[in-house]
Amino acid sequence: MTANPPRRKTGGRQAQISVADIEREGLRLGLPNLTVNGVATALGVSPTALYRHVDGKVGLEALVGEAILRDLHIVDDPADDVEAHLLSFAQQVHAFVLDHPGLAAYMQGLFPRGESGVRLQREAIEALGRRGYSPAGAVLMSGTVASLAINLTAAEERHRPYVDGPLRRELDKVYALLATDELLLAAHQELPQITSEPYFRMVMTGCIRGLVAAAPPHRPVLEILTDLGLEE
């Protein structure tokens, strides 16, 4: 993306900016580096000019986060059963969030926060509805799977600098520490080497199978919660 030149103050008056200008510069900065002052500086205006369009840092995050989520479109294969669909859903969320630093934290905080989030939630409900879930059951299932996927992705994102980044030496120290304990050393030596994607798929597959067993299609949500001891 080619950066546009910042808007300058002319004749002692504040340059005019639009929501589209704020969104553009916010996307350029990215969620991890997003601040009201940073966007204002990029646009050549004062932070006050942004407050006319967004509700501070929270509103700015929502504007940029929803702009990013506009590009997330879950592909739903009609041939997939419930388990296959939910795993595909989780993997697509995982890949997209990893490609957009800071998005995991944005989605963990509060979701949905705008039109893009609402669209994604509606599409998730519709996809599970085609597989026999009521809207309430679909919200329960898709929301739980999405939360698990996002939380795992956030953990992977935080761990990346230790695996292939500037903190690799710290990971080597952890391995050395584990080697000093006979039990831990034996356990880790027995574990096969597994990369992040197969690990994600393994965890999500196990969780999804358990969820579907507890909450199959056509089963009322209140009945599910009662069986789990969550409703009287």
mmCIF file with all atom_site columns, C-alpha atoms in Angstrom:
data_model
loop_
_atom_site.group_PDB
_atom_site.id
_atom_site.type_symbol
_atom_site.label_atom_id
_atom_site.label_alt_id
_atom_site.label_comp_id
_atom_site.label_asym_id
_atom_site.label_entity_id
_atom_site.label_seq_id
_atom_site.pdbx_PDB_ins_code
_atom_site.Cartn_x
_atom_site.Cartn_y
_atom_site.Cartn_z
_atom_site.occupancy
_atom_site.B_iso_or_equiv
_atom_site.pdbx_formal_charge
_atom_site.auth_seq_id
_atom_site.auth_comp_id
_atom_site.auth_asym_id
_atom_site.auth_atom_id
_atom_site.pdbx_PDB_model_num
ATOM 1   C CA . MET A 1 1   ? 0.000   0.000   0.000  1.00 0.00 ? 1   MET A CA 1
ATOM 2   C CA . THR A 1 2   ? 1.418   3.393   -0.968 1.00 0.00 ? 2   THR A CA 1
ATOM 3   C CA . ALA A 1 3   ? 1.282   5.853   1.899  1.00 0.00 ? 3   ALA A CA 1
ATOM 4   C CA . ASN A 1 4   ? -0.593  9.039   1.148  1.00 0.00 ? 4   ASN A CA 1
ATOM 5   C CA . PRO A 1 5   ? 1.068   12.315  2.196  1.00 0.00 ? 5   PRO A CA 1
ATOM 6   C CA . PRO A 1 6   ? -0.174  13.642  5.526  1.00 0.00 ? 6   PRO A CA 1
ATOM 7   C CA . ARG A 1 7   ? -2.759  16.393  5.527  1.00 0.00 ? 7   ARG A CA 1
ATOM 8   C CA . ARG A 1 8   ? -1.383  19.734  6.638  1.00 0.00 ? 8   ARG A CA 1
ATOM 9   C CA . LYS A 1 9   ? -2.922  22.571  8.522  1.00 0.00 ? 9   LYS A CA 1
ATOM 10  C CA . THR A 1 10  ? -3.519  25.490  6.195  1.00 0.00 ? 10  THR A CA 1
ATOM 11  C CA . GLY A 1 11  ? -4.243  29.098  7.028  1.00 0.00 ? 11  GLY A CA 1
ATOM 12  C CA . GLY A 1 12  ? -4.321  28.306  10.750 1.00 0.00 ? 12  GLY A CA 1
ATOM 13  C CA . ARG A 1 13  ? -7.265  25.940  10.281 1.00 0.00 ? 13  ARG A CA 1
ATOM 14  C CA . GLN A 1 14  ? -7.320  22.212  10.997 1.00 0.00 ? 14  GLN A CA 1
ATOM 15  C CA . ALA A 1 15  ? -7.179  20.097  7.844  1.00 0.00 ? 15  ALA A CA 1
ATOM 16  C CA . GLN A 1 16  ? -10.341 18.120  7.197  1.00 0.00 ? 16  GLN A CA 1
ATOM 17  C CA . ILE A 1 17  ? -10.146 14.338  7.563  1.00 0.00 ? 17  ILE A CA 1
ATOM 18  C CA . SER A 1 18  ? -12.685 11.566  7.099  1.00 0.00 ? 18  SER A CA 1
ATOM 19  C CA . VAL A 1 19  ? -13.359 8.204   8.693  1.00 0.00 ? 19  VAL A CA 1
ATOM 20  C CA . ALA A 1 20  ? -11.860 6.624   5.558  1.00 0.00 ? 20  ALA A CA 1
ATOM 21  C CA . ASP A 1 21  ? -8.622  8.571   6.147  1.00 0.00 ? 21  ASP A CA 1
ATOM 22  C CA . ILE A 1 22  ? -8.455  7.359   9.744  1.00 0.00 ? 22  ILE A CA 1
ATOM 23  C CA . GLU A 1 23  ? -9.158  3.776   8.723  1.00 0.00 ? 23  GLU A CA 1
ATOM 24  C CA . ARG A 1 24  ? -6.483  3.872   6.016  1.00 0.00 ? 24  ARG A CA 1
ATOM 25  C CA . GLU A 1 25  ? -3.758  5.136   8.334  1.00 0.00 ? 25  GLU A CA 1
ATOM 26  C CA . GLY A 1 26  ? -4.899  2.829   11.128 1.00 0.00 ? 26  GLY A CA 1
ATOM 27  C CA . LEU A 1 27  ? -4.553  -0.165  8.829  1.00 0.00 ? 27  LEU A CA 1
ATOM 28  C CA . ARG A 1 28  ? -1.139  1.027   7.764  1.00 0.00 ? 28  ARG A CA 1
ATOM 29  C CA . LEU A 1 29  ? 0.032   1.275   11.380 1.00 0.00 ? 29  LEU A CA 1
ATOM 30  C CA . GLY A 1 30  ? -1.568  -2.048  12.359 1.00 0.00 ? 30  GLY A CA 1
ATOM 31  C CA . LEU A 1 31  ? -3.367  -2.985  15.540 1.00 0.00 ? 31  LEU A CA 1
ATOM 32  C CA . PRO A 1 32  ? -0.220  -3.593  17.667 1.00 0.00 ? 32  PRO A CA 1
ATOM 33  C CA . ASN A 1 33  ? 1.033   -0.047  16.958 1.00 0.00 ? 33  ASN A CA 1
ATOM 34  C CA . LEU A 1 34  ? -2.338  1.683   16.869 1.00 0.00 ? 34  LEU A CA 1
ATOM 35  C CA . THR A 1 35  ? -2.684  4.921   18.861 1.00 0.00 ? 35  THR A CA 1
ATOM 36  C CA . VAL A 1 36  ? -4.741  8.049   18.453 1.00 0.00 ? 36  VAL A CA 1
ATOM 37  C CA . ASN A 1 37  ? -1.572  10.154  18.424 1.00 0.00 ? 37  ASN A CA 1
ATOM 38  C CA . GLY A 1 38  ? 0.063   7.890   15.837 1.00 0.00 ? 38  GLY A CA 1
ATOM 39  C CA . VAL A 1 39  ? -2.833  8.125   13.420 1.00 0.00 ? 39  VAL A CA 1
ATOM 40  C CA . ALA A 1 40  ? -3.182  11.867  14.010 1.00 0.00 ? 40  ALA A CA 1
ATOM 41  C CA . THR A 1 41  ? 0.505   12.387  13.288 1.00 0.00 ? 41  THR A CA 1
ATOM 42  C CA . ALA A 1 42  ? 0.285   10.311  10.108 1.00 0.00 ? 42  ALA A CA 1
ATOM 43  C CA . LEU A 1 43  ? -2.624  12.468  8.947  1.00 0.00 ? 43  LEU A CA 1
ATOM 44  C CA . GLY A 1 44  ? -0.953  15.725  9.929  1.00 0.00 ? 44  GLY A CA 1
ATOM 45  C CA . VAL A 1 45  ? -3.733  16.719  12.336 1.00 0.00 ? 45  VAL A CA 1
ATOM 46  C CA . SER A 1 46  ? -4.197  17.009  16.088 1.00 0.00 ? 46  SER A CA 1
ATOM 47  C CA . PRO A 1 47  ? -5.667  14.095  18.109 1.00 0.00 ? 47  PRO A CA 1
ATOM 48  C CA . THR A 1 48  ? -8.739  16.268  18.672 1.00 0.00 ? 48  THR A CA 1
ATOM 49  C CA . ALA A 1 49  ? -9.566  15.973  14.985 1.00 0.00 ? 49  ALA A CA 1
ATOM 50  C CA . LEU A 1 50  ? -9.822  12.179  15.357 1.00 0.00 ? 50  LEU A CA 1
ATOM 51  C CA . TYR A 1 51  ? -12.169 12.431  18.339 1.00 0.00 ? 51  TYR A CA 1
ATOM 52  C CA . ARG A 1 52  ? -14.752 14.014  16.039 1.00 0.00 ? 52  ARG A CA 1
ATOM 53  C CA . HIS A 1 53  ? -14.934 10.672  14.184 1.00 0.00 ? 53  HIS A CA 1
ATOM 54  C CA . VAL A 1 54  ? -13.956 7.933   16.659 1.00 0.00 ? 54  VAL A CA 1
ATOM 55  C CA . ASP A 1 55  ? -14.497 7.394   20.371 1.00 0.00 ? 55  ASP A CA 1
ATOM 56  C CA . GLY A 1 56  ? -10.869 7.497   21.473 1.00 0.00 ? 56  GLY A CA 1
ATOM 57  C CA . LYS A 1 57  ? -8.569  4.463   21.400 1.00 0.00 ? 57  LYS A CA 1
ATOM 58  C CA . VAL A 1 58  ? -11.435 1.989   21.805 1.00 0.00 ? 58  VAL A CA 1
ATOM 59  C CA . GLY A 1 59  ? -13.334 3.456   18.875 1.00 0.00 ? 59  GLY A CA 1
ATOM 60  C CA . LEU A 1 60  ? -10.175 3.571   16.782 1.00 0.00 ? 60  LEU A CA 1
ATOM 61  C CA . GLU A 1 61  ? -9.480  -0.101  17.494 1.00 0.00 ? 61  GLU A CA 1
ATOM 62  C CA . ALA A 1 62  ? -13.042 -1.002  16.524 1.00 0.00 ? 62  ALA A CA 1
ATOM 63  C CA . LEU A 1 63  ? -12.761 0.932   13.257 1.00 0.00 ? 63  LEU A CA 1
ATOM 64  C CA . VAL A 1 64  ? -9.507  -0.770  12.264 1.00 0.00 ? 64  VAL A CA 1
ATOM 65  C CA . GLY A 1 65  ? -10.413 -4.196  13.639 1.00 0.00 ? 65  GLY A CA 1
ATOM 66  C CA . GLU A 1 66  ? -13.691 -4.290  11.734 1.00 0.00 ? 66  GLU A CA 1
ATOM 67  C CA . ALA A 1 67  ? -11.908 -3.123  8.579  1.00 0.00 ? 67  ALA A CA 1
ATOM 68  C CA . ILE A 1 68  ? -9.527  -6.084  8.892  1.00 0.00 ? 68  ILE A CA 1
ATOM 69  C CA . LEU A 1 69  ? -12.388 -8.516  9.529  1.00 0.00 ? 69  LEU A CA 1
ATOM 70  C CA . ARG A 1 70  ? -14.097 -7.400  6.327  1.00 0.00 ? 70  ARG A CA 1
ATOM 71  C CA . ASP A 1 71  ? -11.586 -9.611  4.507  1.00 0.00 ? 71  ASP A CA 1
ATOM 72  C CA . LEU A 1 72  ? -12.376 -12.726 6.561  1.00 0.00 ? 72  LEU A CA 1
ATOM 73  C CA . HIS A 1 73  ? -14.793 -14.947 4.651  1.00 0.00 ? 73  HIS A CA 1
ATOM 74  C CA . ILE A 1 74  ? -15.304 -18.466 5.971  1.00 0.00 ? 74  ILE A CA 1
ATOM 75  C CA . VAL A 1 75  ? -15.612 -21.041 3.195  1.00 0.00 ? 75  VAL A CA 1
ATOM 76  C CA . ASP A 1 76  ? -18.341 -23.537 4.051  1.00 0.00 ? 76  ASP A CA 1
ATOM 77  C CA . ASP A 1 77  ? -18.175 -26.867 2.235  1.00 0.00 ? 77  ASP A CA 1
ATOM 78  C CA . PRO A 1 78  ? -21.722 -28.298 2.140  1.00 0.00 ? 78  PRO A CA 1
ATOM 79  C CA . ALA A 1 79  ? -20.250 -31.817 2.168  1.00 0.00 ? 79  ALA A CA 1
ATOM 80  C CA . ASP A 1 80  ? -18.721 -31.304 5.635  1.00 0.00 ? 80  ASP A CA 1
ATOM 81  C CA . ASP A 1 81  ? -20.510 -32.809 8.612  1.00 0.00 ? 81  ASP A CA 1
ATOM 82  C CA . VAL A 1 82  ? -20.656 -30.848 11.874 1.00 0.00 ? 82  VAL A CA 1
ATOM 83  C CA . GLU A 1 83  ? -17.222 -31.874 13.149 1.00 0.00 ? 83  GLU A CA 1
ATOM 84  C CA . ALA A 1 84  ? -15.503 -31.281 9.807  1.00 0.00 ? 84  ALA A CA 1
ATOM 85  C CA . HIS A 1 85  ? -17.219 -27.925 9.410  1.00 0.00 ? 85  HIS A CA 1
ATOM 86  C CA . LEU A 1 86  ? -16.252 -26.705 12.869 1.00 0.00 ? 86  LEU A CA 1
ATOM 87  C CA . LEU A 1 87  ? -12.644 -27.810 12.380 1.00 0.00 ? 87  LEU A CA 1
ATOM 88  C CA . SER A 1 88  ? -12.474 -26.036 9.018  1.00 0.00 ? 88  SER A CA 1
ATOM 89  C CA . PHE A 1 89  ? -14.028 -22.963 10.607 1.00 0.00 ? 89  PHE A CA 1
ATOM 90  C CA . ALA A 1 90  ? -11.418 -23.006 13.386 1.00 0.00 ? 90  ALA A CA 1
ATOM 91  C CA . GLN A 1 91  ? -8.521  -23.468 10.961 1.00 0.00 ? 91  GLN A CA 1
ATOM 92  C CA . GLN A 1 92  ? -9.661  -20.612 8.736  1.00 0.00 ? 92  GLN A CA 1
ATOM 93  C CA . VAL A 1 93  ? -9.983  -18.293 11.739 1.00 0.00 ? 93  VAL A CA 1
ATOM 94  C CA . HIS A 1 94  ? -6.575  -19.447 12.980 1.00 0.00 ? 94  HIS A CA 1
ATOM 95  C CA . ALA A 1 95  ? -4.825  -18.736 9.667  1.00 0.00 ? 95  ALA A CA 1
ATOM 96  C CA . PHE A 1 96  ? -6.459  -15.340 9.199  1.00 0.00 ? 96  PHE A CA 1
ATOM 97  C CA . VAL A 1 97  ? -5.754  -14.145 12.731 1.00 0.00 ? 97  VAL A CA 1
ATOM 98  C CA . LEU A 1 98  ? -2.118  -15.249 12.542 1.00 0.00 ? 98  LEU A CA 1
ATOM 99  C CA . ASP A 1 99  ? -1.732  -13.206 9.352  1.00 0.00 ? 99  ASP A CA 1
ATOM 100 C CA . HIS A 1 100 ? -3.011  -10.079 11.133 1.00 0.00 ? 100 HIS A CA 1
ATOM 101 C CA . PRO A 1 101 ? -0.990  -9.305  14.280 1.00 0.00 ? 101 PRO A CA 1
ATOM 102 C CA . GLY A 1 102 ? -3.054  -7.849  17.098 1.00 0.00 ? 102 GLY A CA 1
ATOM 103 C CA . LEU A 1 103 ? -6.342  -9.219  15.770 1.00 0.00 ? 103 LEU A CA 1
ATOM 104 C CA . ALA A 1 104 ? -6.439  -12.030 18.332 1.00 0.00 ? 104 ALA A CA 1
ATOM 105 C CA . ALA A 1 105 ? -6.338  -9.570  21.229 1.00 0.00 ? 105 ALA A CA 1
ATOM 106 C CA . TYR A 1 106 ? -8.969  -7.428  19.507 1.00 0.00 ? 106 TYR A CA 1
ATOM 107 C CA . MET A 1 107 ? -11.350 -10.370 19.152 1.00 0.00 ? 107 MET A CA 1
ATOM 108 C CA . GLN A 1 108 ? -10.665 -11.645 22.665 1.00 0.00 ? 108 GLN A CA 1
ATOM 109 C CA . GLY A 1 109 ? -11.698 -8.368  24.247 1.00 0.00 ? 109 GLY A CA 1
ATOM 110 C CA . LEU A 1 110 ? -15.236 -8.063  22.890 1.00 0.00 ? 110 LEU A CA 1
ATOM 111 C CA . PHE A 1 111 ? -16.976 -9.588  19.897 1.00 0.00 ? 111 PHE A CA 1
ATOM 112 C CA . PRO A 1 112 ? -18.758 -8.567  17.752 1.00 0.00 ? 112 PRO A CA 1
ATOM 113 C CA . ARG A 1 113 ? -17.986 -4.859  17.795 1.00 0.00 ? 113 ARG A CA 1
ATOM 114 C CA . GLY A 1 114 ? -19.230 -3.821  14.377 1.00 0.00 ? 114 GLY A CA 1
ATOM 115 C CA . GLU A 1 115 ? -20.742 -4.844  11.064 1.00 0.00 ? 115 GLU A CA 1
ATOM 116 C CA . SER A 1 116 ? -17.954 -7.244  10.096 1.00 0.00 ? 116 SER A CA 1
ATOM 117 C CA . GLY A 1 117 ? -18.225 -9.141  13.363 1.00 0.00 ? 117 GLY A CA 1
ATOM 118 C CA . VAL A 1 118 ? -22.005 -9.290  13.114 1.00 0.00 ? 118 VAL A CA 1
ATOM 119 C CA . ARG A 1 119 ? -21.733 -10.683 9.571  1.00 0.00 ? 119 ARG A CA 1
ATOM 120 C CA . LEU A 1 120 ? -19.294 -13.375 10.672 1.00 0.00 ? 120 LEU A CA 1
ATOM 121 C CA . GLN A 1 121 ? -21.493 -14.403 13.593 1.00 0.00 ? 121 GLN A CA 1
ATOM 122 C CA . ARG A 1 122 ? -24.610 -14.503 11.421 1.00 0.00 ? 122 ARG A CA 1
ATOM 123 C CA . GLU A 1 123 ? -22.852 -16.623 8.789  1.00 0.00 ? 123 GLU A CA 1
ATOM 124 C CA . ALA A 1 124 ? -21.612 -19.017 11.473 1.00 0.00 ? 124 ALA A CA 1
ATOM 125 C CA . ILE A 1 125 ? -25.148 -19.431 12.806 1.00 0.00 ? 125 ILE A CA 1
ATOM 126 C CA . GLU A 1 126 ? -26.520 -19.998 9.315  1.00 0.00 ? 126 GLU A CA 1
ATOM 127 C CA . ALA A 1 127 ? -23.869 -22.631 8.538  1.00 0.00 ? 127 ALA A CA 1
ATOM 128 C CA . LEU A 1 128 ? -24.674 -24.611 11.676 1.00 0.00 ? 128 LEU A CA 1
ATOM 129 C CA . GLY A 1 129 ? -28.383 -24.092 11.087 1.00 0.00 ? 129 GLY A CA 1
ATOM 130 C CA . ARG A 1 130 ? -27.973 -25.987 7.826  1.00 0.00 ? 130 ARG A CA 1
ATOM 131 C CA . ARG A 1 131 ? -26.583 -28.828 9.940  1.00 0.00 ? 131 ARG A CA 1
ATOM 132 C CA . GLY A 1 132 ? -29.506 -29.002 12.316 1.00 0.00 ? 132 GLY A CA 1
ATOM 133 C CA . TYR A 1 133 ? -28.644 -26.501 15.056 1.00 0.00 ? 133 TYR A CA 1
ATOM 134 C CA . SER A 1 134 ? -31.092 -23.961 16.422 1.00 0.00 ? 134 SER A CA 1
ATOM 135 C CA . PRO A 1 135 ? -29.842 -20.352 16.434 1.00 0.00 ? 135 PRO A CA 1
ATOM 136 C CA . ALA A 1 136 ? -29.090 -20.616 20.168 1.00 0.00 ? 136 ALA A CA 1
ATOM 137 C CA . GLY A 1 137 ? -27.249 -23.907 19.703 1.00 0.00 ? 137 GLY A CA 1
ATOM 138 C CA . ALA A 1 138 ? -25.317 -22.478 16.779 1.00 0.00 ? 138 ALA A CA 1
ATOM 139 C CA . VAL A 1 139 ? -24.230 -19.478 18.859 1.00 0.00 ? 139 VAL A CA 1
ATOM 140 C CA . LEU A 1 140 ? -23.088 -21.801 21.638 1.00 0.00 ? 140 LEU A CA 1
ATOM 141 C CA . MET A 1 141 ? -21.090 -24.034 19.305 1.00 0.00 ? 141 MET A CA 1
ATOM 142 C CA . SER A 1 142 ? -19.585 -21.457 16.946 1.00 0.00 ? 142 SER A CA 1
ATOM 143 C CA . GLY A 1 143 ? -18.779 -19.042 19.769 1.00 0.00 ? 143 GLY A CA 1
ATOM 144 C CA . THR A 1 144 ? -17.029 -21.720 21.803 1.00 0.00 ? 144 THR A CA 1
ATOM 145 C CA . VAL A 1 145 ? -15.006 -23.007 18.846 1.00 0.00 ? 145 VAL A CA 1
ATOM 146 C CA . ALA A 1 146 ? -14.074 -19.467 17.787 1.00 0.00 ? 146 ALA A CA 1
ATOM 147 C CA . SER A 1 147 ? -12.965 -18.589 21.329 1.00 0.00 ? 147 SER A CA 1
ATOM 148 C CA . LEU A 1 148 ? -10.788 -21.700 21.566 1.00 0.00 ? 148 LEU A CA 1
ATOM 149 C CA . ALA A 1 149 ? -9.277  -21.037 18.147 1.00 0.00 ? 149 ALA A CA 1
ATOM 150 C CA . ILE A 1 150 ? -8.541  -17.394 18.898 1.00 0.00 ? 150 ILE A CA 1
ATOM 151 C CA . ASN A 1 151 ? -7.053  -18.147 22.326 1.00 0.00 ? 151 ASN A CA 1
ATOM 152 C CA . LEU A 1 152 ? -4.760  -20.800 20.870 1.00 0.00 ? 152 LEU A CA 1
ATOM 153 C CA . THR A 1 153 ? -3.770  -18.414 18.093 1.00 0.00 ? 153 THR A CA 1
ATOM 154 C CA . ALA A 1 154 ? -3.017  -15.639 20.573 1.00 0.00 ? 154 ALA A CA 1
ATOM 155 C CA . ALA A 1 155 ? -0.777  -18.008 22.540 1.00 0.00 ? 155 ALA A CA 1
ATOM 156 C CA . GLU A 1 156 ? 1.006   -19.043 19.340 1.00 0.00 ? 156 GLU A CA 1
ATOM 157 C CA . GLU A 1 157 ? 1.472   -15.405 18.368 1.00 0.00 ? 157 GLU A CA 1
ATOM 158 C CA . ARG A 1 158 ? 3.067   -14.627 21.735 1.00 0.00 ? 158 ARG A CA 1
ATOM 159 C CA . HIS A 1 159 ? 5.310   -17.697 21.459 1.00 0.00 ? 159 HIS A CA 1
ATOM 160 C CA . ARG A 1 160 ? 6.616   -16.959 17.963 1.00 0.00 ? 160 ARG A CA 1
ATOM 161 C CA . PRO A 1 161 ? 9.487   -14.652 19.032 1.00 0.00 ? 161 PRO A CA 1
ATOM 162 C CA . TYR A 1 162 ? 10.831  -17.501 21.174 1.00 0.00 ? 162 TYR A CA 1
ATOM 163 C CA . VAL A 1 163 ? 10.736  -20.020 18.328 1.00 0.00 ? 163 VAL A CA 1
ATOM 164 C CA . ASP A 1 164 ? 12.020  -18.111 15.294 1.00 0.00 ? 164 ASP A CA 1
ATOM 165 C CA . GLY A 1 165 ? 12.636  -14.602 16.562 1.00 0.00 ? 165 GLY A CA 1
ATOM 166 C CA . PRO A 1 166 ? 14.907  -12.518 18.778 1.00 0.00 ? 166 PRO A CA 1
ATOM 167 C CA . LEU A 1 167 ? 14.041  -14.462 21.939 1.00 0.00 ? 167 LEU A CA 1
ATOM 168 C CA . ARG A 1 168 ? 15.226  -17.850 20.713 1.00 0.00 ? 168 ARG A CA 1
ATOM 169 C CA . ARG A 1 169 ? 17.971  -17.887 23.348 1.00 0.00 ? 169 ARG A CA 1
ATOM 170 C CA . GLU A 1 170 ? 15.325  -17.750 26.063 1.00 0.00 ? 170 GLU A CA 1
ATOM 171 C CA . LEU A 1 171 ? 13.704  -20.892 24.675 1.00 0.00 ? 171 LEU A CA 1
ATOM 172 C CA . ASP A 1 172 ? 17.076  -22.634 24.685 1.00 0.00 ? 172 ASP A CA 1
ATOM 173 C CA . LYS A 1 173 ? 17.390  -21.723 28.373 1.00 0.00 ? 173 LYS A CA 1
ATOM 174 C CA . VAL A 1 174 ? 14.034  -23.379 29.041 1.00 0.00 ? 174 VAL A CA 1
ATOM 175 C CA . TYR A 1 175 ? 15.191  -26.575 27.317 1.00 0.00 ? 175 TYR A CA 1
ATOM 176 C CA . ALA A 1 176 ? 18.357  -26.516 29.390 1.00 0.00 ? 176 ALA A CA 1
ATOM 177 C CA . LEU A 1 177 ? 16.328  -26.047 32.559 1.00 0.00 ? 177 LEU A CA 1
ATOM 178 C CA . LEU A 1 178 ? 14.052  -28.977 31.714 1.00 0.00 ? 178 LEU A CA 1
ATOM 179 C CA . ALA A 1 179 ? 17.118  -31.137 31.123 1.00 0.00 ? 179 ALA A CA 1
ATOM 180 C CA . THR A 1 180 ? 18.095  -30.719 34.774 1.00 0.00 ? 180 THR A CA 1
ATOM 181 C CA . ASP A 1 181 ? 14.990  -32.616 35.922 1.00 0.00 ? 181 ASP A CA 1
ATOM 182 C CA . GLU A 1 182 ? 15.040  -36.336 35.198 1.00 0.00 ? 182 GLU A CA 1
ATOM 183 C CA . LEU A 1 183 ? 11.262  -36.765 34.988 1.00 0.00 ? 183 LEU A CA 1
ATOM 184 C CA . LEU A 1 184 ? 10.685  -33.686 32.812 1.00 0.00 ? 184 LEU A CA 1
ATOM 185 C CA . LEU A 1 185 ? 13.599  -34.595 30.563 1.00 0.00 ? 185 LEU A CA 1
ATOM 186 C CA . ALA A 1 186 ? 12.233  -38.102 29.977 1.00 0.00 ? 186 ALA A CA 1
ATOM 187 C CA . ALA A 1 187 ? 8.753   -36.760 29.261 1.00 0.00 ? 187 ALA A CA 1
ATOM 188 C CA . HIS A 1 188 ? 9.948   -34.200 26.724 1.00 0.00 ? 188 HIS A CA 1
ATOM 189 C CA . GLN A 1 189 ? 12.282  -36.677 25.037 1.00 0.00 ? 189 GLN A CA 1
ATOM 190 C CA . GLU A 1 190 ? 9.345   -39.025 24.514 1.00 0.00 ? 190 GLU A CA 1
ATOM 191 C CA . LEU A 1 191 ? 7.184   -36.317 22.934 1.00 0.00 ? 191 LEU A CA 1
ATOM 192 C CA . PRO A 1 192 ? 7.395   -36.194 19.126 1.00 0.00 ? 192 PRO A CA 1
ATOM 193 C CA . GLN A 1 193 ? 8.321   -32.944 17.437 1.00 0.00 ? 193 GLN A CA 1
ATOM 194 C CA . ILE A 1 194 ? 5.099   -31.284 16.328 1.00 0.00 ? 194 ILE A CA 1
ATOM 195 C CA . THR A 1 195 ? 4.745   -27.943 14.602 1.00 0.00 ? 195 THR A CA 1
ATOM 196 C CA . SER A 1 196 ? 2.118   -25.359 15.418 1.00 0.00 ? 196 SER A CA 1
ATOM 197 C CA . GLU A 1 197 ? -0.432  -26.246 12.718 1.00 0.00 ? 197 GLU A CA 1
ATOM 198 C CA . PRO A 1 198 ? -0.726  -29.983 13.509 1.00 0.00 ? 198 PRO A CA 1
ATOM 199 C CA . TYR A 1 199 ? -0.828  -29.132 17.210 1.00 0.00 ? 199 TYR A CA 1
ATOM 200 C CA . PHE A 1 200 ? -3.640  -26.655 16.631 1.00 0.00 ? 200 PHE A CA 1
ATOM 201 C CA . ARG A 1 201 ? -5.549  -29.242 14.598 1.00 0.00 ? 201 ARG A CA 1
ATOM 202 C CA . MET A 1 202 ? -5.058  -31.902 17.278 1.00 0.00 ? 202 MET A CA 1
ATOM 203 C CA . VAL A 1 203 ? -6.339  -29.694 20.098 1.00 0.00 ? 203 VAL A CA 1
ATOM 204 C CA . MET A 1 204 ? -9.274  -28.340 18.121 1.00 0.00 ? 204 MET A CA 1
ATOM 205 C CA . THR A 1 205 ? -10.280 -31.806 16.891 1.00 0.00 ? 205 THR A CA 1
ATOM 206 C CA . GLY A 1 206 ? -10.405 -33.163 20.436 1.00 0.00 ? 206 GLY A CA 1
ATOM 207 C CA . CYS A 1 207 ? -12.353 -30.164 21.719 1.00 0.00 ? 207 CYS A CA 1
ATOM 208 C CA . ILE A 1 208 ? -14.818 -30.221 18.818 1.00 0.00 ? 208 ILE A CA 1
ATOM 209 C CA . ARG A 1 209 ? -15.519 -33.922 19.232 1.00 0.00 ? 209 ARG A CA 1
ATOM 210 C CA . GLY A 1 210 ? -16.294 -33.368 22.895 1.00 0.00 ? 210 GLY A CA 1
ATOM 211 C CA . LEU A 1 211 ? -18.520 -30.384 22.132 1.00 0.00 ? 211 LEU A CA 1
ATOM 212 C CA . VAL A 1 212 ? -20.493 -32.192 19.466 1.00 0.00 ? 212 VAL A CA 1
ATOM 213 C CA . ALA A 1 213 ? -20.930 -35.213 21.740 1.00 0.00 ? 213 ALA A CA 1
ATOM 214 C CA . ALA A 1 214 ? -22.312 -32.960 24.486 1.00 0.00 ? 214 ALA A CA 1
ATOM 215 C CA . ALA A 1 215 ? -24.297 -30.691 22.175 1.00 0.00 ? 215 ALA A CA 1
ATOM 216 C CA . PRO A 1 216 ? -25.381 -32.552 19.033 1.00 0.00 ? 216 PRO A CA 1
ATOM 217 C CA . PRO A 1 217 ? -27.701 -31.008 16.457 1.00 0.00 ? 217 PRO A CA 1
ATOM 218 C CA . HIS A 1 218 ? -31.427 -30.780 17.246 1.00 0.00 ? 218 HIS A CA 1
ATOM 219 C CA . ARG A 1 219 ? -30.827 -30.880 21.001 1.00 0.00 ? 219 ARG A CA 1
ATOM 220 C CA . PRO A 1 220 ? -32.231 -27.926 23.020 1.00 0.00 ? 220 PRO A CA 1
ATOM 221 C CA . VAL A 1 221 ? -29.589 -25.751 24.641 1.00 0.00 ? 221 VAL A CA 1
ATOM 222 C CA . LEU A 1 222 ? -31.304 -25.814 28.055 1.00 0.00 ? 222 LEU A CA 1
ATOM 223 C CA . GLU A 1 223 ? -31.279 -29.607 28.000 1.00 0.00 ? 223 GLU A CA 1
ATOM 224 C CA . ILE A 1 224 ? -27.554 -29.586 27.207 1.00 0.00 ? 224 ILE A CA 1
ATOM 225 C CA . LEU A 1 225 ? -26.807 -27.179 30.040 1.00 0.00 ? 225 LEU A CA 1
ATOM 226 C CA . THR A 1 226 ? -28.924 -29.169 32.465 1.00 0.00 ? 226 THR A CA 1
ATOM 227 C CA . ASP A 1 227 ? -27.070 -32.400 31.645 1.00 0.00 ? 227 ASP A CA 1
ATOM 228 C CA . LEU A 1 228 ? -23.785 -30.600 32.252 1.00 0.00 ? 228 LEU A CA 1
ATOM 229 C CA . GLY A 1 229 ? -25.025 -29.380 35.628 1.00 0.00 ? 229 GLY A CA 1
ATOM 230 C CA . LEU A 1 230 ? -25.115 -25.750 34.538 1.00 0.00 ? 230 LEU A CA 1
ATOM 231 C CA . GLU A 1 231 ? -28.874 -25.256 34.806 1.00 0.00 ? 231 GLU A CA 1
ATOM 232 C CA . GLU A 1 232 ? -31.318 -26.345 37.505 1.00 0.00 ? 232 GLU A CA 1
#
